[in-house]
mmCIF file of C-alpha atoms in Angstrom:
data_model
loop_
_atom_site.group_PDB
_atom_site.id
_atom_site.type_symbol
_atom_site.label_atom_id
_atom_site.label_comp_id
_atom_site.label_asym_id
_atom_site.label_seq_id
_atom_site.Cartn_x
_atom_site.Cartn_y
_atom_site.Cartn_z
ATOM 1 C CA MET A 1 -6.469 -29.791 -15.811
ATOM 2 C CA LYS A 2 -8.459 -26.486 -14.175
ATOM 3 C CA ILE A 3 -6.889 -23.682 -11.991
ATOM 4 C CA ALA A 4 -7.312 -21.531 -10.159
ATOM 5 C CA LEU A 5 -5.835 -18.405 -9.710
ATOM 6 C CA CYS A 6 -6.701 -16.687 -6.052
ATOM 7 C CA VAL A 7 -6.031 -12.960 -5.907
ATOM 8 C CA ASN A 8 -6.845 -10.036 -3.644
ATOM 9 C CA HIS A 9 -7.441 -7.476 -5.621
ATOM 10 C CA ASP A 10 -10.935 -6.684 -6.908
ATOM 11 C CA LYS A 11 -9.519 -5.047 -10.234
ATOM 12 C CA TYR A 12 -8.148 -8.606 -10.290
ATOM 13 C CA LEU A 13 -11.371 -10.592 -10.982
ATOM 14 C CA LYS A 14 -13.387 -12.356 -13.888
ATOM 15 C CA ASP A 15 -9.049 -12.559 -15.375
ATOM 16 C CA GLY A 16 -8.517 -8.942 -15.115
ATOM 17 C CA MET A 17 -5.193 -10.310 -13.891
ATOM 18 C CA PHE A 18 -4.401 -11.526 -18.006
ATOM 19 C CA SER A 19 -5.840 -8.421 -19.199
ATOM 20 C CA ALA A 20 -4.690 -4.949 -20.999
ATOM 21 C CA ASP A 21 -7.975 -3.704 -19.997
ATOM 22 C CA ARG A 22 -7.983 -3.744 -16.530
ATOM 23 C CA TYR A 23 -5.657 -1.898 -13.893
ATOM 24 C CA VAL A 24 -3.081 -4.808 -13.073
ATOM 25 C CA GLU A 25 1.336 -3.481 -12.738
ATOM 26 C CA SER A 26 2.502 -4.787 -16.470
ATOM 27 C CA HIS A 27 5.335 -6.655 -15.472
ATOM 28 C CA LEU A 28 2.637 -8.711 -13.282
ATOM 29 C CA ARG A 29 0.050 -8.504 -16.455
ATOM 30 C CA GLU A 30 2.941 -10.532 -18.193
ATOM 31 C CA PHE A 31 3.817 -13.732 -16.103
ATOM 32 C CA TYR A 32 0.250 -14.177 -15.693
ATOM 33 C CA ARG A 33 -0.131 -13.493 -19.217
ATOM 34 C CA LEU A 34 2.739 -15.500 -20.318
ATOM 35 C CA LEU A 35 1.338 -18.735 -17.695
ATOM 36 C CA LYS A 36 -2.350 -17.996 -19.595
ATOM 37 C CA GLU A 37 -1.046 -19.376 -22.494
ATOM 38 C CA ALA A 38 1.795 -22.299 -20.840
ATOM 39 C CA VAL A 39 -1.475 -23.430 -19.288
ATOM 40 C CA GLU A 40 -3.780 -22.973 -22.047
ATOM 41 C CA ASP A 41 -0.835 -25.109 -24.411
ATOM 42 C CA LYS A 42 -1.094 -28.468 -22.771
ATOM 43 C CA GLY A 43 -4.913 -27.872 -23.529
ATOM 44 C CA ASP A 44 -5.580 -26.660 -19.616
ATOM 45 C CA GLU A 45 -7.135 -24.144 -18.766
ATOM 46 C CA ILE A 46 -6.660 -21.038 -15.874
ATOM 47 C CA HIS A 47 -9.422 -18.698 -14.523
ATOM 48 C CA THR A 48 -9.712 -16.307 -11.660
ATOM 49 C CA LEU A 49 -11.239 -18.646 -8.712
ATOM 50 C CA ASP A 50 -14.678 -16.410 -9.392
ATOM 51 C CA LEU A 51 -15.182 -17.612 -12.840
ATOM 52 C CA TYR A 52 -15.784 -21.180 -10.819
ATOM 53 C CA GLU A 53 -18.714 -21.018 -9.610
ATOM 54 C CA ASP A 54 -18.375 -24.715 -7.721
ATOM 55 C CA LEU A 55 -15.408 -24.899 -5.540
ATOM 56 C CA ALA A 56 -15.259 -28.363 -6.207
ATOM 57 C CA GLN A 57 -14.311 -27.709 -9.881
ATOM 58 C CA PRO A 58 -10.349 -26.125 -9.975
ATOM 59 C CA ASP A 59 -7.753 -28.995 -9.347
ATOM 60 C CA VAL A 60 -5.313 -26.537 -8.363
ATOM 61 C CA PHE A 61 -5.758 -23.503 -6.356
ATOM 62 C CA LEU A 62 -2.948 -20.840 -7.102
ATOM 63 C CA PHE A 63 -2.344 -18.057 -4.224
ATOM 64 C CA PHE A 64 -1.030 -14.931 -5.354
ATOM 65 C CA ASP A 65 -0.307 -13.568 -1.835
ATOM 66 C CA TYR A 66 -2.200 -14.736 0.795
ATOM 67 C CA PRO A 67 -5.938 -13.668 1.627
ATOM 68 C CA LEU A 68 -6.259 -10.831 2.381
ATOM 69 C CA PHE A 69 -9.166 -8.282 3.310
ATOM 70 C CA ASN A 70 -9.235 -4.959 4.337
ATOM 71 C CA PRO A 71 -12.640 -3.705 5.294
ATOM 72 C CA LEU A 72 -11.743 -0.003 4.899
ATOM 73 C CA GLU A 73 -11.523 -1.201 1.507
ATOM 74 C CA TYR A 74 -14.711 -3.070 1.428
ATOM 75 C CA SER A 75 -16.814 -3.770 -0.886
ATOM 76 C CA ALA A 76 -19.451 -6.676 -1.252
ATOM 77 C CA VAL A 77 -17.168 -8.579 -4.593
ATOM 78 C CA LYS A 78 -14.271 -8.274 -2.902
ATOM 79 C CA TRP A 79 -16.168 -9.955 0.585
ATOM 80 C CA LYS A 80 -17.516 -12.569 -1.335
ATOM 81 C CA ASN A 81 -14.270 -12.968 -3.151
ATOM 82 C CA TYR A 82 -12.408 -13.698 0.292
ATOM 83 C CA ARG A 83 -14.921 -15.771 2.212
ATOM 84 C CA ARG A 84 -14.480 -18.325 -0.815
ATOM 85 C CA MET A 85 -10.414 -18.317 -0.467
ATOM 86 C CA ARG A 86 -11.056 -18.863 3.251
ATOM 87 C CA LYS A 87 -13.343 -21.502 2.175
ATOM 88 C CA VAL A 88 -11.032 -22.617 -0.599
ATOM 89 C CA LEU A 89 -8.053 -23.152 2.620
ATOM 90 C CA GLN A 90 -10.208 -24.975 4.380
ATOM 91 C CA ASP A 91 -11.009 -27.467 2.260
ATOM 92 C CA THR A 92 -9.381 -30.120 0.485
ATOM 93 C CA GLY A 93 -7.720 -29.890 -2.655
ATOM 94 C CA ARG A 94 -3.741 -28.999 -4.141
ATOM 95 C CA LYS A 95 -3.206 -25.353 -2.838
ATOM 96 C CA ILE A 96 0.316 -23.568 -4.091
ATOM 97 C CA LEU A 97 1.215 -20.293 -2.321
ATOM 98 C CA TYR A 98 3.336 -17.680 -4.755
ATOM 99 C CA ILE A 99 4.434 -14.528 -2.102
ATOM 100 C CA TRP A 100 5.020 -11.440 -4.067
ATOM 101 C CA GLU A 101 4.462 -8.711 -1.662
ATOM 102 C CA SER A 102 6.611 -7.650 1.332
ATOM 103 C CA PRO A 103 5.566 -7.917 4.999
ATOM 104 C CA LEU A 104 4.749 -4.016 5.056
ATOM 105 C CA TYR A 105 1.753 -4.958 2.905
ATOM 106 C CA ASN A 106 0.854 -8.568 3.931
ATOM 107 C CA LYS A 107 1.963 -10.006 6.560
ATOM 108 C CA GLY A 108 -0.478 -12.643 6.405
ATOM 109 C CA ASN A 109 2.807 -13.444 3.858
ATOM 110 C CA PHE A 110 5.143 -14.209 6.420
ATOM 111 C CA ASN A 111 3.162 -15.636 9.547
ATOM 112 C CA PRO A 112 4.956 -19.052 9.949
ATOM 113 C CA GLU A 113 1.227 -20.423 10.762
ATOM 114 C CA ASN A 114 -0.521 -19.709 7.256
ATOM 115 C CA TYR A 115 2.047 -22.352 5.247
ATOM 116 C CA ARG A 116 1.046 -25.351 6.863
ATOM 117 C CA GLN A 117 -2.570 -24.497 4.587
ATOM 118 C CA PHE A 118 -0.783 -24.567 1.237
ATOM 119 C CA ASP A 119 1.686 -28.217 -0.481
ATOM 120 C CA LYS A 120 3.815 -25.703 -1.998
ATOM 121 C CA VAL A 121 5.469 -21.980 -0.866
ATOM 122 C CA LEU A 122 7.101 -19.892 -3.397
ATOM 123 C CA CYS A 123 8.989 -17.362 -2.327
ATOM 124 C CA TYR A 124 12.342 -14.641 -2.627
ATOM 125 C CA SER A 125 13.514 -14.693 0.838
ATOM 126 C CA PRO A 126 14.206 -18.183 2.606
ATOM 127 C CA LEU A 127 12.299 -19.980 4.318
ATOM 128 C CA GLU A 128 12.475 -23.322 7.165
ATOM 129 C CA ILE A 129 9.596 -24.888 6.100
ATOM 130 C CA PRO A 130 9.566 -28.031 4.181
ATOM 131 C CA ASN A 131 7.198 -26.790 1.931
ATOM 132 C CA TYR A 132 9.141 -23.983 0.592
ATOM 133 C CA GLU A 133 10.657 -23.080 -3.299
ATOM 134 C CA TYR A 134 13.018 -21.255 -3.932
ATOM 135 C CA PHE A 135 11.109 -17.619 -6.889
ATOM 136 C CA PRO A 136 13.019 -14.701 -7.426
ATOM 137 C CA TYR A 137 11.425 -11.746 -8.362
ATOM 138 C CA SER A 138 10.094 -11.437 -11.515
ATOM 139 C CA ILE A 139 11.000 -9.073 -14.477
ATOM 140 C CA ARG A 140 10.232 -8.567 -18.243
ATOM 141 C CA ARG A 141 12.693 -9.693 -20.604
ATOM 142 C CA THR A 142 14.701 -6.016 -21.230
ATOM 143 C CA ASP A 143 16.860 -4.887 -23.660
ATOM 144 C CA VAL A 144 20.001 -4.192 -22.022
ATOM 145 C CA SER A 145 22.148 -3.582 -25.524
ATOM 146 C CA ARG A 146 21.041 0.489 -24.406
ATOM 147 C CA CYS A 147 23.611 -0.143 -21.775
ATOM 148 C CA ARG A 148 26.983 0.922 -22.736
ATOM 149 C CA VAL A 149 30.205 3.418 -20.637
ATOM 150 C CA ILE A 150 29.256 6.372 -21.240
ATOM 151 C CA SER A 151 32.736 8.446 -21.948
ATOM 152 C CA ARG A 152 34.084 10.430 -20.163
ATOM 153 C CA GLN A 153 32.491 13.788 -21.870
ATOM 154 C CA GLU A 154 29.429 12.997 -21.020
ATOM 155 C CA PHE A 155 30.215 11.401 -17.856
ATOM 156 C CA ASP A 156 31.107 14.827 -17.410
ATOM 157 C CA SER A 157 28.101 17.157 -18.756
ATOM 158 C CA ARG A 158 26.005 14.949 -16.777
ATOM 159 C CA LYS A 159 23.951 15.739 -12.979
ATOM 160 C CA LEU A 160 24.843 13.987 -10.117
ATOM 161 C CA SER A 161 21.911 11.752 -8.867
ATOM 162 C CA CYS A 162 18.068 11.709 -9.216
ATOM 163 C CA MET A 163 15.196 9.356 -7.578
ATOM 164 C CA ILE A 164 11.787 8.136 -9.183
ATOM 165 C CA THR A 165 8.890 7.770 -6.113
ATOM 166 C CA SER A 166 5.400 8.118 -5.336
ATOM 167 C CA ASN A 167 4.368 10.304 -2.677
ATOM 168 C CA LYS A 168 2.329 7.931 -0.291
ATOM 169 C CA LEU A 169 0.873 7.794 2.401
ATOM 170 C CA ILE A 170 2.675 4.402 4.151
ATOM 171 C CA GLN A 171 4.848 5.165 6.342
ATOM 172 C CA GLY A 172 8.101 2.780 7.835
ATOM 173 C CA ASN A 173 11.562 1.298 6.212
ATOM 174 C CA GLY A 174 12.237 2.123 2.767
ATOM 175 C CA TYR A 175 9.650 4.860 2.796
ATOM 176 C CA ASP A 176 11.214 6.486 5.530
ATOM 177 C CA LEU A 177 14.911 6.459 3.855
ATOM 178 C CA ARG A 178 13.226 8.247 0.751
ATOM 179 C CA TYR A 179 11.708 11.486 2.906
ATOM 180 C CA GLU A 180 15.743 11.668 4.374
ATOM 181 C CA ILE A 181 16.866 11.572 1.149
ATOM 182 C CA VAL A 182 14.685 14.481 -0.328
ATOM 183 C CA ASP A 183 14.895 16.367 2.728
ATOM 184 C CA TYR A 184 19.212 16.122 3.264
ATOM 185 C CA PHE A 185 19.193 17.639 -0.669
ATOM 186 C CA GLU A 186 16.147 19.682 0.347
ATOM 187 C CA ASN A 187 18.188 22.771 0.619
ATOM 188 C CA ARG A 188 20.861 22.274 -1.801
ATOM 189 C CA SER A 189 20.771 23.020 -4.842
ATOM 190 C CA ASP A 190 22.540 21.194 -7.258
ATOM 191 C CA GLY A 191 23.768 17.160 -6.820
ATOM 192 C CA PHE A 192 20.096 15.370 -6.793
ATOM 193 C CA ASP A 193 16.267 15.495 -8.614
ATOM 194 C CA LEU A 194 13.318 14.070 -7.716
ATOM 195 C CA TYR A 195 11.003 12.537 -9.915
ATOM 196 C CA GLY A 196 7.251 10.505 -9.465
ATOM 197 C CA VAL A 197 3.707 11.306 -8.708
ATOM 198 C CA ASN A 198 1.591 12.411 -5.694
ATOM 199 C CA TRP A 199 3.939 15.207 -4.676
ATOM 200 C CA ILE A 200 1.388 18.513 -5.787
ATOM 201 C CA PHE A 201 -2.004 17.893 -4.226
ATOM 202 C CA GLU A 202 -4.957 20.385 -4.060
ATOM 203 C CA GLY A 203 -8.358 20.799 -2.309
ATOM 204 C CA ILE A 204 -9.418 18.223 0.378
ATOM 205 C CA SER A 205 -6.268 15.691 -0.627
ATOM 206 C CA LYS A 206 -3.981 18.677 -0.149
ATOM 207 C CA ALA A 207 -6.089 19.412 3.677
ATOM 208 C CA ALA A 208 -5.906 15.731 4.833
ATOM 209 C CA ARG A 209 -2.680 15.608 4.512
ATOM 210 C CA VAL A 210 -1.620 18.466 6.243
ATOM 211 C CA ILE A 211 -4.177 17.885 9.328
ATOM 212 C CA LEU A 212 -1.980 14.635 9.347
ATOM 213 C CA ARG A 213 1.276 16.274 9.072
ATOM 214 C CA LYS A 214 2.178 14.587 6.513
ATOM 215 C CA LYS A 215 5.767 15.492 4.700
ATOM 216 C CA TYR A 216 5.472 18.042 1.704
ATOM 217 C CA ALA A 217 1.932 18.118 1.969
ATOM 218 C CA ALA A 218 1.597 22.104 1.321
ATOM 219 C CA ARG A 219 4.666 22.147 -1.181
ATOM 220 C CA PRO A 220 7.070 18.864 -3.572
ATOM 221 C CA PRO A 221 10.735 19.591 -2.121
ATOM 222 C CA LYS A 222 12.361 21.720 -3.883
ATOM 223 C CA ASN A 223 14.501 20.172 -5.840
ATOM 224 C CA TYR A 224 11.290 18.041 -7.263
ATOM 225 C CA LYS A 225 11.177 17.635 -11.457
ATOM 226 C CA GLY A 226 7.475 15.894 -12.081
ATOM 227 C CA SER A 227 6.389 12.731 -13.379
ATOM 228 C CA CYS A 228 8.510 10.775 -15.899
ATOM 229 C CA ASP A 229 7.788 9.264 -18.932
ATOM 230 C CA SER A 230 10.354 6.905 -19.651
ATOM 231 C CA LYS A 231 12.561 5.124 -15.897
ATOM 232 C CA GLN A 232 15.195 4.312 -18.829
ATOM 233 C CA ASP A 233 15.397 7.711 -20.241
ATOM 234 C CA THR A 234 15.017 10.005 -17.350
ATOM 235 C CA PHE A 235 17.831 8.073 -15.594
ATOM 236 C CA GLU A 236 20.124 8.582 -18.260
ATOM 237 C CA HIS A 237 20.832 12.253 -17.361
ATOM 238 C CA TYR A 238 22.239 11.081 -14.601
ATOM 239 C CA ARG A 239 25.721 9.100 -13.222
ATOM 240 C CA PHE A 240 23.499 7.992 -10.459
ATOM 241 C CA GLY A 241 19.824 6.698 -9.483
ATOM 242 C CA PHE A 242 18.810 6.308 -6.152
ATOM 243 C CA ALA A 243 16.314 2.741 -5.645
ATOM 244 C CA ILE A 244 14.569 2.348 -2.399
ATOM 245 C CA GLU A 245 13.073 -0.906 -2.088
ATOM 246 C CA ASN A 246 9.374 -0.703 0.305
ATOM 247 C CA LEU A 247 11.348 -3.216 2.331
ATOM 248 C CA TYR A 248 14.943 -3.436 3.323
ATOM 249 C CA GLY A 249 17.311 -5.538 5.401
ATOM 250 C CA PHE A 250 15.122 -8.158 4.421
ATOM 251 C CA PRO A 251 16.573 -11.215 3.092
ATOM 252 C CA GLY A 252 16.216 -11.858 -0.930
ATOM 253 C CA TYR A 253 13.954 -8.891 -1.738
ATOM 254 C CA VAL A 254 15.102 -7.504 -4.911
ATOM 255 C CA SER A 255 12.079 -5.904 -7.068
ATOM 256 C CA GLU A 256 12.269 -3.577 -10.279
ATOM 257 C CA LYS A 257 13.097 -0.672 -7.923
ATOM 258 C CA LEU A 258 16.752 -1.326 -8.139
ATOM 259 C CA PHE A 259 16.294 -3.098 -12.287
ATOM 260 C CA ASP A 260 14.787 0.051 -13.020
ATOM 261 C CA VAL A 261 18.342 2.119 -12.730
ATOM 262 C CA LEU A 262 20.528 -1.609 -13.997
ATOM 263 C CA THR A 263 18.706 -1.245 -16.951
ATOM 264 C CA ALA A 264 19.700 2.294 -17.964
ATOM 265 C CA ASP A 265 23.424 4.091 -18.297
ATOM 266 C CA CYS A 266 23.621 4.571 -14.979
ATOM 267 C CA VAL A 267 25.045 3.145 -11.685
ATOM 268 C CA PRO A 268 22.219 2.184 -8.730
ATOM 269 C CA VAL A 269 23.145 3.111 -5.360
ATOM 270 C CA TYR A 270 20.793 1.006 -3.683
ATOM 271 C CA THR A 271 19.668 -0.588 -0.256
ATOM 272 C CA GLY A 272 21.550 -4.464 -0.817
ATOM 273 C CA SER A 273 21.743 -6.037 2.174
ATOM 274 C CA ASN A 274 19.198 -7.734 1.248
ATOM 275 C CA ILE A 275 20.391 -9.455 -1.458
ATOM 276 C CA MET A 276 21.076 -12.979 -1.096
ATOM 277 C CA GLU A 277 24.961 -14.237 -2.211
ATOM 278 C CA GLY A 278 24.847 -15.676 -5.399
ATOM 279 C CA THR A 279 21.935 -14.014 -6.807
ATOM 280 C CA ILE A 280 22.873 -10.022 -7.764
ATOM 281 C CA PRO A 281 26.817 -9.257 -7.509
ATOM 282 C CA LYS A 282 27.367 -6.581 -4.812
ATOM 283 C CA ASP A 283 30.245 -4.370 -6.644
ATOM 284 C CA ILE A 284 27.519 -3.683 -9.887
ATOM 285 C CA PHE A 285 25.600 -0.843 -7.080
ATOM 286 C CA VAL A 286 26.504 1.385 -3.885
ATOM 287 C CA ASP A 287 25.544 0.542 -0.787
ATOM 288 C CA ILE A 288 23.715 3.390 1.097
ATOM 289 C CA GLU A 289 23.912 0.930 4.707
ATOM 290 C CA ALA A 290 27.902 0.698 3.625
ATOM 291 C CA PHE A 291 28.011 5.263 4.504
ATOM 292 C CA ALA A 292 27.536 6.117 7.985
ATOM 293 C CA SER A 293 25.264 8.921 6.794
ATOM 294 C CA LEU A 294 24.027 10.907 3.273
ATOM 295 C CA LYS A 295 26.280 13.317 3.995
ATOM 296 C CA GLN A 296 29.206 10.343 3.396
ATOM 297 C CA LEU A 297 27.437 9.384 1.126
ATOM 298 C CA ASP A 298 26.939 12.391 -1.438
ATOM 299 C CA ASP A 299 30.872 13.136 -0.782
ATOM 300 C CA TYR A 300 31.781 9.654 -2.206
ATOM 301 C CA LEU A 301 29.247 10.265 -5.249
ATOM 302 C CA ARG A 302 30.446 13.447 -6.039
ATOM 303 C CA ALA A 303 34.132 12.197 -5.362
ATOM 304 C CA MET A 304 34.287 9.105 -7.366
ATOM 305 C CA SER A 305 36.172 9.983 -10.747
ATOM 306 C CA TYR A 306 35.695 8.549 -13.609
ATOM 307 C CA GLU A 307 37.674 5.421 -13.085
ATOM 308 C CA GLU A 308 36.266 4.063 -10.532
ATOM 309 C CA TYR A 309 31.636 5.037 -12.842
ATOM 310 C CA ALA A 310 33.788 3.340 -15.556
ATOM 311 C CA GLY A 311 34.688 0.248 -13.212
ATOM 312 C CA PHE A 312 31.114 0.087 -11.775
ATOM 313 C CA LEU A 313 29.592 0.365 -15.875
ATOM 314 C CA GLU A 314 31.677 -2.221 -17.188
ATOM 315 C CA ARG A 315 31.140 -5.170 -13.849
ATOM 316 C CA LYS A 316 26.853 -4.394 -14.319
ATOM 317 C CA ILE A 317 26.892 -5.402 -18.070
ATOM 318 C CA GLU A 318 28.963 -7.957 -17.362
ATOM 319 C CA PHE A 319 26.423 -8.974 -15.308
ATOM 320 C CA LEU A 320 23.237 -7.774 -17.286
ATOM 321 C CA HIS A 321 24.312 -10.316 -20.800
ATOM 322 C CA SER A 322 24.791 -13.123 -17.779
ATOM 323 C CA PRO A 323 22.688 -16.251 -17.147
ATOM 324 C CA GLN A 324 22.071 -14.857 -13.765
ATOM 325 C CA PHE A 325 20.346 -12.064 -14.699
ATOM 326 C CA ALA A 326 17.967 -13.858 -17.269
ATOM 327 C CA ASP A 327 16.951 -16.315 -14.118
ATOM 328 C CA TYR A 328 14.576 -12.685 -13.312
ATOM 329 C CA PHE A 329 12.823 -12.996 -16.442
ATOM 330 C CA HIS A 330 9.213 -13.724 -16.301
ATOM 331 C CA GLN A 331 9.790 -16.699 -19.275
ATOM 332 C CA ALA A 332 12.016 -18.609 -16.437
ATOM 333 C CA ASN A 333 9.453 -18.140 -13.154
ATOM 334 C CA VAL A 334 6.741 -18.958 -15.496
ATOM 335 C CA GLY A 335 8.625 -22.062 -16.046
ATOM 336 C CA ARG A 336 9.563 -22.689 -12.792
ATOM 337 C CA MET A 337 5.678 -22.189 -11.407
ATOM 338 C CA MET A 338 4.772 -25.042 -14.208
ATOM 339 C CA ASP A 339 7.680 -27.730 -13.086
ATOM 340 C CA VAL A 340 5.580 -26.490 -9.494
ATOM 341 C CA ILE A 341 1.970 -27.326 -10.966
ATOM 342 C CA TYR A 342 2.759 -29.831 -13.125
ATOM 343 C CA GLY A 343 5.553 -31.784 -11.584
ATOM 344 C CA LYS A 344 9.376 -31.809 -12.266
ATOM 345 C CA ASN A 345 8.754 -35.035 -14.715
ATOM 346 C CA GLU A 346 6.363 -33.723 -17.008
ATOM 347 C CA GLY A 347 6.895 -32.920 -20.984
#
């Protein structure tokens, strides 16, 4: 069997999706590397679409998000790849859509008219279509042995909270909430530290953002501490870590932002309305939406007793050692993908 991986990003082409030498988010690269190994173990092959000269060669077309082309990012390579993907959708052949990005990044992923072009649609969010199959967010197998219930002495010595996020030009939903949190703590000297990239600008980049009146273009927030090498190591200096999805209030959309804090010795402060019942327990994080204002949330975090905090950690640790958490690992999702490609009854 020959499988064609259809991708939007030009750096993913020429099998870049599997390569450590290209820019591919590490958690994505590992998932597709494991999938490639599983396919090759069967004696079959999987390559990105551009490596198949004849579109009649592949037996299965696996789309990583719906075909998207941004004229502002035009290149001859991108345009050719996009046109070939569109042709695949118009022709006969077995096609699978694996939805990864939220509607903020790819509206085509959530246009019901598009689902008719696929034999199967895999998504973390429930879709009212006959060819839908649930597919949770995929993460690396994580060593959770470092997660423990910290001592009262360590609880007392830790700073209150932090957030690790980049400063992008995108606006709306979770991006706006992150700015609200940064703004709230801007003139408070304690209780919050900010880490991440793209908070300090120079030259044309700085001038453009100033002209566009983007927040913190001229200077970083007062609580900004720079970038960090390890999210886990950083979170473990704080009692609480803010985890704000790019899109919240969208059923099933849970990304690495929550898992980054969950797998550290820290309690997540999260936008949790997108958690579906039966997946991630809602009592292992502080739900931002349970509070009428950021001040109420801040007051609650500052007043939390050691006993209540230890309870969050105990419940979190129980989840991290459960089959429910392991269900998010790449290995489990590669198994799901192989079942979709080959059929669940094949050995």
